[in-house]
PDB file of C-alpha atoms in Angstrom:
ATOM      1  CA  ASP W   1      -7.830 -10.038 -14.654  1.00  0.00           C
ATOM      2  CA  THR W   2      -4.209  -8.960 -14.983  1.00  0.00           C
ATOM      3  CA  GLY W   3      -3.741  -7.470 -11.526  1.00  0.00           C
ATOM      4  CA  VAL W   4      -1.585  -8.694  -8.663  1.00  0.00           C
ATOM      5  CA  SER W   5      -2.693 -12.045  -7.317  1.00  0.00           C
ATOM      6  CA  GLN W   6      -1.899 -13.724  -4.030  1.00  0.00           C
ATOM      7  CA  ASP W   7      -2.343 -17.255  -2.822  1.00  0.00           C
ATOM      8  CA  PRO W   8      -3.761 -18.401  -0.507  1.00  0.00           C
ATOM      9  CA  ARG W   9      -6.243 -15.730   0.487  1.00  0.00           C
ATOM     10  CA  HIS W  10      -6.576 -17.147   3.975  1.00  0.00           C
ATOM     11  CA  LYS W  11      -4.300 -19.357   6.047  1.00  0.00           C
ATOM     12  CA  ILE W  12      -4.871 -20.704   9.518  1.00  0.00           C
ATOM     13  CA  THR W  13      -1.957 -22.434  11.168  1.00  0.00           C
ATOM     14  CA  LYS W  14      -0.796 -23.549  14.562  1.00  0.00           C
ATOM     15  CA  ARG W  15       1.994 -21.838  16.391  1.00  0.00           C
ATOM     16  CA  GLY W  16       5.357 -23.250  15.421  1.00  0.00           C
ATOM     17  CA  GLN W  17       4.367 -24.315  11.925  1.00  0.00           C
ATOM     18  CA  ASN W  18       5.918 -22.925   8.754  1.00  0.00           C
ATOM     19  CA  VAL W  19       3.817 -21.141   6.145  1.00  0.00           C
ATOM     20  CA  THR W  20       4.540 -19.930   2.633  1.00  0.00           C
ATOM     21  CA  PHE W  21       2.646 -17.350   0.614  1.00  0.00           C
ATOM     22  CA  ARG W  22       2.856 -16.675  -3.087  1.00  0.00           C
ATOM     23  CA  CYS W  23       2.505 -13.421  -5.017  1.00  0.00           C
ATOM     24  CA  ASP W  24       2.166 -13.066  -8.776  1.00  0.00           C
ATOM     25  CA  PRO W  25       2.792  -9.461  -9.828  1.00  0.00           C
ATOM     26  CA  ILE W  26       1.535  -7.656 -12.900  1.00  0.00           C
ATOM     27  CA  SER W  27       3.532  -9.271 -15.691  1.00  0.00           C
ATOM     28  CA  GLU W  28       5.619  -6.353 -16.909  1.00  0.00           C
ATOM     29  CA  HIS W  29       6.397  -5.023 -13.426  1.00  0.00           C
ATOM     30  CA  ASN W  30      10.001  -5.339 -12.337  1.00  0.00           C
ATOM     31  CA  ARG W  31       9.503  -4.326  -8.694  1.00  0.00           C
ATOM     32  CA  LEU W  32       7.717  -6.404  -6.108  1.00  0.00           C
ATOM     33  CA  TYR W  33       6.974  -5.423  -2.511  1.00  0.00           C
ATOM     34  CA  TRP W  34       5.749  -7.202   0.586  1.00  0.00           C
ATOM     35  CA  TYR W  35       3.850  -5.434   3.366  1.00  0.00           C
ATOM     36  CA  ARG W  36       2.209  -6.565   6.568  1.00  0.00           C
ATOM     37  CA  GLN W  37      -0.958  -5.093   8.008  1.00  0.00           C
ATOM     38  CA  THR W  38      -2.342  -5.725  11.465  1.00  0.00           C
ATOM     39  CA  LEU W  39      -5.892  -4.910  12.471  1.00  0.00           C
ATOM     40  CA  GLY W  40      -6.634  -1.202  12.537  1.00  0.00           C
ATOM     41  CA  GLN W  41      -3.221  -0.161  11.256  1.00  0.00           C
ATOM     42  CA  GLY W  42      -1.896   0.893   7.891  1.00  0.00           C
ATOM     43  CA  PRO W  43       0.314  -1.489   5.933  1.00  0.00           C
ATOM     44  CA  GLU W  44       3.964  -1.710   7.002  1.00  0.00           C
ATOM     45  CA  PHE W  45       6.773  -2.341   4.556  1.00  0.00           C
ATOM     46  CA  LEU W  46       8.670  -5.616   4.853  1.00  0.00           C
ATOM     47  CA  THR W  47      10.882  -5.955   1.784  1.00  0.00           C
ATOM     48  CA  TYR W  48      11.143  -5.316  -1.933  1.00  0.00           C
ATOM     49  CA  PHE W  49      12.717  -6.802  -5.033  1.00  0.00           C
ATOM     50  CA  GLN W  50      14.040  -5.253  -8.198  1.00  0.00           C
ATOM     51  CA  ASN W  51      13.746  -8.160 -10.620  1.00  0.00           C
ATOM     52  CA  GLU W  52      15.233 -11.088  -8.669  1.00  0.00           C
ATOM     53  CA  ALA W  53      17.393  -8.991  -6.347  1.00  0.00           C
ATOM     54  CA  GLN W  54      16.150  -8.292  -2.847  1.00  0.00           C
ATOM     55  CA  LEU W  55      17.217  -4.689  -2.330  1.00  0.00           C
ATOM     56  CA  GLU W  56      15.793  -3.676   1.017  1.00  0.00           C
ATOM     57  CA  LYS W  57      14.507  -5.347   4.138  1.00  0.00           C
ATOM     58  CA  SER W  58      12.678  -3.753   7.039  1.00  0.00           C
ATOM     59  CA  ARG W  59      13.639  -4.339  10.642  1.00  0.00           C
ATOM     60  CA  LEU W  60      10.230  -5.991  10.897  1.00  0.00           C
ATOM     61  CA  LEU W  61      11.563  -8.857   8.802  1.00  0.00           C
ATOM     62  CA  SER W  62      12.997 -11.101  11.484  1.00  0.00           C
ATOM     63  CA  ASP W  63      15.210 -14.111  10.830  1.00  0.00           C
ATOM     64  CA  ARG W  64      12.095 -16.286  10.701  1.00  0.00           C
ATOM     65  CA  PHE W  65      10.958 -14.504   7.565  1.00  0.00           C
ATOM     66  CA  SER W  66      12.436 -15.114   4.145  1.00  0.00           C
ATOM     67  CA  ALA W  67      11.356 -13.853   0.764  1.00  0.00           C
ATOM     68  CA  GLU W  68      12.451 -14.924  -2.665  1.00  0.00           C
ATOM     69  CA  ARG W  69      11.818 -13.946  -6.245  1.00  0.00           C
ATOM     70  CA  PRO W  70      13.928 -16.516  -8.067  1.00  0.00           C
ATOM     71  CA  LYS W  71      13.192 -15.637 -11.689  1.00  0.00           C
ATOM     72  CA  GLY W  72      12.147 -12.063 -11.262  1.00  0.00           C
ATOM     73  CA  SER W  73       8.505 -12.957 -11.689  1.00  0.00           C
ATOM     74  CA  PHE W  74       6.489 -14.454  -8.809  1.00  0.00           C
ATOM     75  CA  SER W  75       7.640 -14.180  -5.213  1.00  0.00           C
ATOM     76  CA  THR W  76       7.237 -16.267  -2.096  1.00  0.00           C
ATOM     77  CA  LEU W  77       7.234 -15.181   1.528  1.00  0.00           C
ATOM     78  CA  GLU W  78       7.959 -17.877   4.083  1.00  0.00           C
ATOM     79  CA  ILE W  79       7.495 -17.589   7.818  1.00  0.00           C
ATOM     80  CA  GLN W  80       9.177 -20.253   9.894  1.00  0.00           C
ATOM     81  CA  ARG W  81       8.108 -21.256  13.402  1.00  0.00           C
ATOM     82  CA  THR W  82       5.076 -18.996  13.312  1.00  0.00           C
ATOM     83  CA  GLU W  83       4.079 -17.050  16.400  1.00  0.00           C
ATOM     84  CA  GLN W  84       0.717 -15.605  17.340  1.00  0.00           C
ATOM     85  CA  GLY W  85       2.148 -12.150  16.730  1.00  0.00           C
ATOM     86  CA  ASP W  86       2.589 -13.047  13.074  1.00  0.00           C
ATOM     87  CA  SER W  87      -1.181 -12.990  12.611  1.00  0.00           C
ATOM     88  CA  ALA W  88      -1.807 -10.269  10.057  1.00  0.00           C
ATOM     89  CA  MET W  89      -2.703  -9.543   6.457  1.00  0.00           C
ATOM     90  CA  TYR W  90       0.304  -9.987   4.185  1.00  0.00           C
ATOM     91  CA  LEU W  91       0.070  -7.756   1.144  1.00  0.00           C
ATOM     92  CA  CYS W  92       2.052  -7.903  -2.059  1.00  0.00           C
ATOM     93  CA  ALA W  93       2.413  -5.009  -4.483  1.00  0.00           C
ATOM     94  CA  SER W  94       4.194  -4.484  -7.772  1.00  0.00           C
ATOM     95  CA  SER W  95       5.324  -1.539  -9.841  1.00  0.00           C
ATOM     96  CA  PHE W  96       7.310  -0.706 -12.932  1.00  0.00           C
ATOM     97  CA  ASP W  97      10.549   1.170 -12.383  1.00  0.00           C
ATOM     98  CA  ARG W  98      11.397   3.364 -15.348  1.00  0.00           C
ATOM     99  CA  GLY W  99      14.943   3.625 -14.145  1.00  0.00           C
ATOM    100  CA  ALA W 100      15.408   7.312 -14.820  1.00  0.00           C
ATOM    101  CA  GLY W 101      13.787   8.847 -11.811  1.00  0.00           C
ATOM    102  CA  GLY W 102      10.152   9.736 -11.551  1.00  0.00           C
ATOM    103  CA  ASP W 103       7.170   8.304  -9.839  1.00  0.00           C
ATOM    104  CA  ASN W 104       5.859   4.786  -9.990  1.00  0.00           C
ATOM    105  CA  GLU W 105       2.622   3.801  -8.338  1.00  0.00           C
ATOM    106  CA  GLN W 106       2.342   0.470  -6.629  1.00  0.00           C
ATOM    107  CA  PHE W 107      -0.506  -1.903  -7.366  1.00  0.00           C
ATOM    108  CA  PHE W 108      -1.580  -4.146  -4.521  1.00  0.00           C
ATOM    109  CA  GLY W 109      -2.927  -7.652  -4.422  1.00  0.00           C
ATOM    110  CA  PRO W 110      -5.856  -8.726  -2.239  1.00  0.00           C
ATOM    111  CA  GLY W 111      -3.581 -10.016   0.512  1.00  0.00           C
ATOM    112  CA  THR W 112      -3.199 -13.242   2.446  1.00  0.00           C
ATOM    113  CA  ARG W 113      -4.775 -13.218   5.875  1.00  0.00           C
ATOM    114  CA  LEU W 114      -2.745 -15.318   8.292  1.00  0.00           C
ATOM    115  CA  THR W 115      -4.152 -16.508  11.598  1.00  0.00           C
ATOM    116  CA  VAL W 116      -1.778 -18.241  13.981  1.00  0.00           C
ATOM    117  CA  LEU W 117      -3.536 -20.211  16.712  1.00  0.00           C
TER     118      LEU W 117
ATOM    119  CA  ASP K   1       9.793  10.681   3.456  1.00  0.00           C
ATOM    120  CA  ALA K   2       7.841  13.505   5.041  1.00  0.00           C
ATOM    121  CA  LYS K   3       5.213  12.766   7.663  1.00  0.00           C
ATOM    122  CA  THR K   4       1.529  13.323   6.946  1.00  0.00           C
ATOM    123  CA  THR K   5      -1.383  14.171   9.223  1.00  0.00           C
ATOM    124  CA  GLN K   6      -4.969  13.230   8.424  1.00  0.00           C
ATOM    125  CA  PRO K   7      -8.193  13.324  10.432  1.00  0.00           C
ATOM    126  CA  PRO K   8      -8.999   9.817  11.682  1.00  0.00           C
ATOM    127  CA  SER K   9     -12.534   9.788  10.343  1.00  0.00           C
ATOM    128  CA  MET K  10     -15.040  11.692   8.234  1.00  0.00           C
ATOM    129  CA  ASP K  11     -18.624  11.278   7.118  1.00  0.00           C
ATOM    130  CA  CYS K  12     -20.075  12.264   3.776  1.00  0.00           C
ATOM    131  CA  ALA K  13     -23.585  12.093   2.357  1.00  0.00           C
ATOM    132  CA  GLU K  14     -24.040   9.961  -0.729  1.00  0.00           C
ATOM    133  CA  GLY K  15     -23.917  12.046  -3.892  1.00  0.00           C
ATOM    134  CA  ARG K  16     -22.087  14.918  -2.248  1.00  0.00           C
ATOM    135  CA  ALA K  17     -18.436  15.784  -2.660  1.00  0.00           C
ATOM    136  CA  ALA K  18     -16.041  14.262  -0.157  1.00  0.00           C
ATOM    137  CA  ASN K  19     -13.072  16.500   0.655  1.00  0.00           C
ATOM    138  CA  LEU K  20     -10.287  14.693   2.493  1.00  0.00           C
ATOM    139  CA  PRO K  21      -7.510  16.906   3.880  1.00  0.00           C
ATOM    140  CA  CYS K  22      -3.883  16.038   4.460  1.00  0.00           C
ATOM    141  CA  ASN K  23      -1.130  18.084   6.075  1.00  0.00           C
ATOM    142  CA  HIS K  24       2.467  17.518   5.009  1.00  0.00           C
ATOM    143  CA  SER K  25       4.250  20.599   6.254  1.00  0.00           C
ATOM    144  CA  THR K  26       7.735  19.031   6.052  1.00  0.00           C
ATOM    145  CA  ILE K  27       7.440  17.971   2.430  1.00  0.00           C
ATOM    146  CA  SER K  28      10.602  18.355   0.367  1.00  0.00           C
ATOM    147  CA  GLY K  29      10.752  19.960  -3.039  1.00  0.00           C
ATOM    148  CA  ASN K  30      11.010  16.681  -4.927  1.00  0.00           C
ATOM    149  CA  GLU K  31       8.448  14.694  -2.958  1.00  0.00           C
ATOM    150  CA  TYR K  32       5.160  13.695  -4.510  1.00  0.00           C
ATOM    151  CA  VAL K  33       1.811  13.431  -2.729  1.00  0.00           C
ATOM    152  CA  TYR K  34       0.140  10.069  -3.271  1.00  0.00           C
ATOM    153  CA  TRP K  35      -3.327   8.950  -2.287  1.00  0.00           C
ATOM    154  CA  TYR K  36      -4.383   5.357  -1.819  1.00  0.00           C
ATOM    155  CA  ARG K  37      -7.550   3.908  -0.391  1.00  0.00           C
ATOM    156  CA  GLN K  38      -8.337   0.580   1.190  1.00  0.00           C
ATOM    157  CA  ILE K  39     -11.795  -0.861   1.118  1.00  0.00           C
ATOM    158  CA  HIS K  40     -12.495  -3.330   3.872  1.00  0.00           C
ATOM    159  CA  SER K  41     -10.685  -6.665   3.437  1.00  0.00           C
ATOM    160  CA  GLN K  42      -9.002  -5.593   0.205  1.00  0.00           C
ATOM    161  CA  GLY K  43      -5.509  -4.412  -0.657  1.00  0.00           C
ATOM    162  CA  PRO K  44      -4.836  -0.680  -1.004  1.00  0.00           C
ATOM    163  CA  GLN K  45      -5.833   0.880  -4.304  1.00  0.00           C
ATOM    164  CA  TYR K  46      -3.922   3.698  -5.964  1.00  0.00           C
ATOM    165  CA  ILE K  47      -6.056   6.792  -6.549  1.00  0.00           C
ATOM    166  CA  ILE K  48      -3.947   9.705  -7.687  1.00  0.00           C
ATOM    167  CA  HIS K  49      -0.670  11.512  -7.142  1.00  0.00           C
ATOM    168  CA  GLY K  50       0.820  14.925  -7.826  1.00  0.00           C
ATOM    169  CA  LEU K  51       3.855  17.119  -7.318  1.00  0.00           C
ATOM    170  CA  LYS K  52       2.629  20.701  -7.273  1.00  0.00           C
ATOM    171  CA  ASN K  53      -0.043  21.104  -9.887  1.00  0.00           C
ATOM    172  CA  ASN K  54      -3.608  20.055  -9.295  1.00  0.00           C
ATOM    173  CA  GLU K  55      -4.422  16.694 -10.816  1.00  0.00           C
ATOM    174  CA  THR K  56      -7.636  15.022 -11.894  1.00  0.00           C
ATOM    175  CA  ASN K  57      -8.429  11.541 -13.099  1.00  0.00           C
ATOM    176  CA  GLU K  58     -11.516   9.390 -13.390  1.00  0.00           C
ATOM    177  CA  MET K  59     -11.531   8.656  -9.687  1.00  0.00           C
ATOM    178  CA  ALA K  60     -10.720  11.920  -7.967  1.00  0.00           C
ATOM    179  CA  SER K  61      -9.117  15.348  -7.976  1.00  0.00           C
ATOM    180  CA  LEU K  62      -6.045  16.342  -6.013  1.00  0.00           C
ATOM    181  CA  ILE K  63      -5.619  19.923  -4.925  1.00  0.00           C
ATOM    182  CA  ILE K  64      -2.170  20.860  -3.601  1.00  0.00           C
ATOM    183  CA  THR K  65      -1.668  24.231  -1.940  1.00  0.00           C
ATOM    184  CA  GLU K  66       0.845  26.619  -3.442  1.00  0.00           C
ATOM    185  CA  ASP K  67       3.286  26.124  -0.558  1.00  0.00           C
ATOM    186  CA  ARG K  68       2.746  22.354  -0.887  1.00  0.00           C
ATOM    187  CA  LYS K  69       2.273  21.965   2.840  1.00  0.00           C
ATOM    188  CA  SER K  70      -1.188  20.497   2.499  1.00  0.00           C
ATOM    189  CA  SER K  71      -3.463  18.863  -0.019  1.00  0.00           C
ATOM    190  CA  THR K  72      -7.070  17.798  -0.453  1.00  0.00           C
ATOM    191  CA  LEU K  73      -8.413  14.743  -2.185  1.00  0.00           C
ATOM    192  CA  ILE K  74     -11.827  15.367  -3.687  1.00  0.00           C
ATOM    193  CA  LEU K  75     -14.299  12.660  -4.588  1.00  0.00           C
ATOM    194  CA  PRO K  76     -16.809  14.737  -6.542  1.00  0.00           C
ATOM    195  CA  HIS K  77     -19.887  12.540  -6.095  1.00  0.00           C
ATOM    196  CA  ALA K  78     -19.320  10.079  -3.294  1.00  0.00           C
ATOM    197  CA  THR K  79     -21.085   6.726  -3.439  1.00  0.00           C
ATOM    198  CA  LEU K  80     -21.509   4.047  -0.800  1.00  0.00           C
ATOM    199  CA  ARG K  81     -18.706   2.108  -2.513  1.00  0.00           C
ATOM    200  CA  ASP K  82     -16.298   4.938  -1.673  1.00  0.00           C
ATOM    201  CA  THR K  83     -16.504   4.010   2.008  1.00  0.00           C
ATOM    202  CA  ALA K  84     -12.892   3.136   2.811  1.00  0.00           C
ATOM    203  CA  VAL K  85      -9.741   4.217   4.617  1.00  0.00           C
ATOM    204  CA  TYR K  86      -7.915   6.884   2.602  1.00  0.00           C
ATOM    205  CA  TYR K  87      -4.164   7.227   2.977  1.00  0.00           C
ATOM    206  CA  CYS K  88      -2.148  10.298   2.077  1.00  0.00           C
ATOM    207  CA  ILE K  89       1.528   9.464   1.502  1.00  0.00           C
ATOM    208  CA  VAL K  90       4.445  11.712   0.682  1.00  0.00           C
ATOM    209  CA  ARG K  91       7.230  10.068  -1.236  1.00  0.00           C
ATOM    210  CA  ALA K  92      10.351  11.010  -3.137  1.00  0.00           C
ATOM    211  CA  PRO K  93      10.390  10.013  -6.821  1.00  0.00           C
ATOM    212  CA  ASN K  94      11.942   6.703  -7.648  1.00  0.00           C
ATOM    213  CA  ALA K  95      12.462   6.078  -3.962  1.00  0.00           C
ATOM    214  CA  GLY K  96      12.240   2.529  -5.103  1.00  0.00           C
ATOM    215  CA  ASN K  97      11.108   1.121  -1.900  1.00  0.00           C
ATOM    216  CA  MET K  98       8.379   1.393   0.597  1.00  0.00           C
ATOM    217  CA  LEU K  99       5.236   3.388   0.882  1.00  0.00           C
ATOM    218  CA  THR K 100       4.922   4.639   4.436  1.00  0.00           C
ATOM    219  CA  PHE K 101       1.288   4.447   5.450  1.00  0.00           C
ATOM    220  CA  GLY K 102      -0.017   6.456   8.373  1.00  0.00           C
ATOM    221  CA  GLY K 103      -3.343   5.946  10.055  1.00  0.00           C
ATOM    222  CA  GLY K 104      -5.363   7.348   7.181  1.00  0.00           C
ATOM    223  CA  THR K 105      -8.878   8.775   7.224  1.00  0.00           C
ATOM    224  CA  ARG K 106     -11.807   6.427   7.542  1.00  0.00           C
ATOM    225  CA  LEU K 107     -14.445   7.856   5.208  1.00  0.00           C
ATOM    226  CA  MET K 108     -17.985   6.724   5.797  1.00  0.00           C
ATOM    227  CA  VAL K 109     -20.402   7.553   2.981  1.00  0.00           C
ATOM    228  CA  LYS K 110     -23.948   7.528   4.278  1.00  0.00           C
ATOM    229  CA  PRO K 111     -27.184   7.225   2.303  1.00  0.00           C
TER     230      PRO K 111
END
């Protein structure tokens, strides 16, 4: 399978602990996105990368959140000092930017479900 | 990106066509209409997108009105596996960044 993969699929942690999630995009995709989805809601954008550069961050991405994509391939999303309100599904998506305008659909991974106790 | 309005839920009989409407009356001339769906406990899945012409692929058809203020996603022969939340999203080309998901339509395909 050459789709977007995420690891782990499920994470249970205690409040105050740090957690890190990994996303492996489709190999030729140069854009990578992180979203968060709480129960009953649509996904909400957190941040995105063009290659290794983080180009946009949502206001939802507090100082406790940090994302990296060091070599322009896989990405990690770290949450420090987790809070119960961080419990959600964290989704990663990737796309290929053709660079000359036009549309580019995003392909999503299965998500990491985080539960903060 | 323009805002979209979708009914919160719909039912469809298995084997029949499912027609999912979306209103996007504030759409701009260069904005595309995208459709994604999300099956329970999975990530969203791209279905189809279009600008002003009707589009068809192996999954669905997209009908966009002439004034582009609304569209309909058609699943020609719905199956139980099509039960999902369907999101209509309006987005400028090469916006580069986020998809803005609304509440979507929860489609229930019934036997």
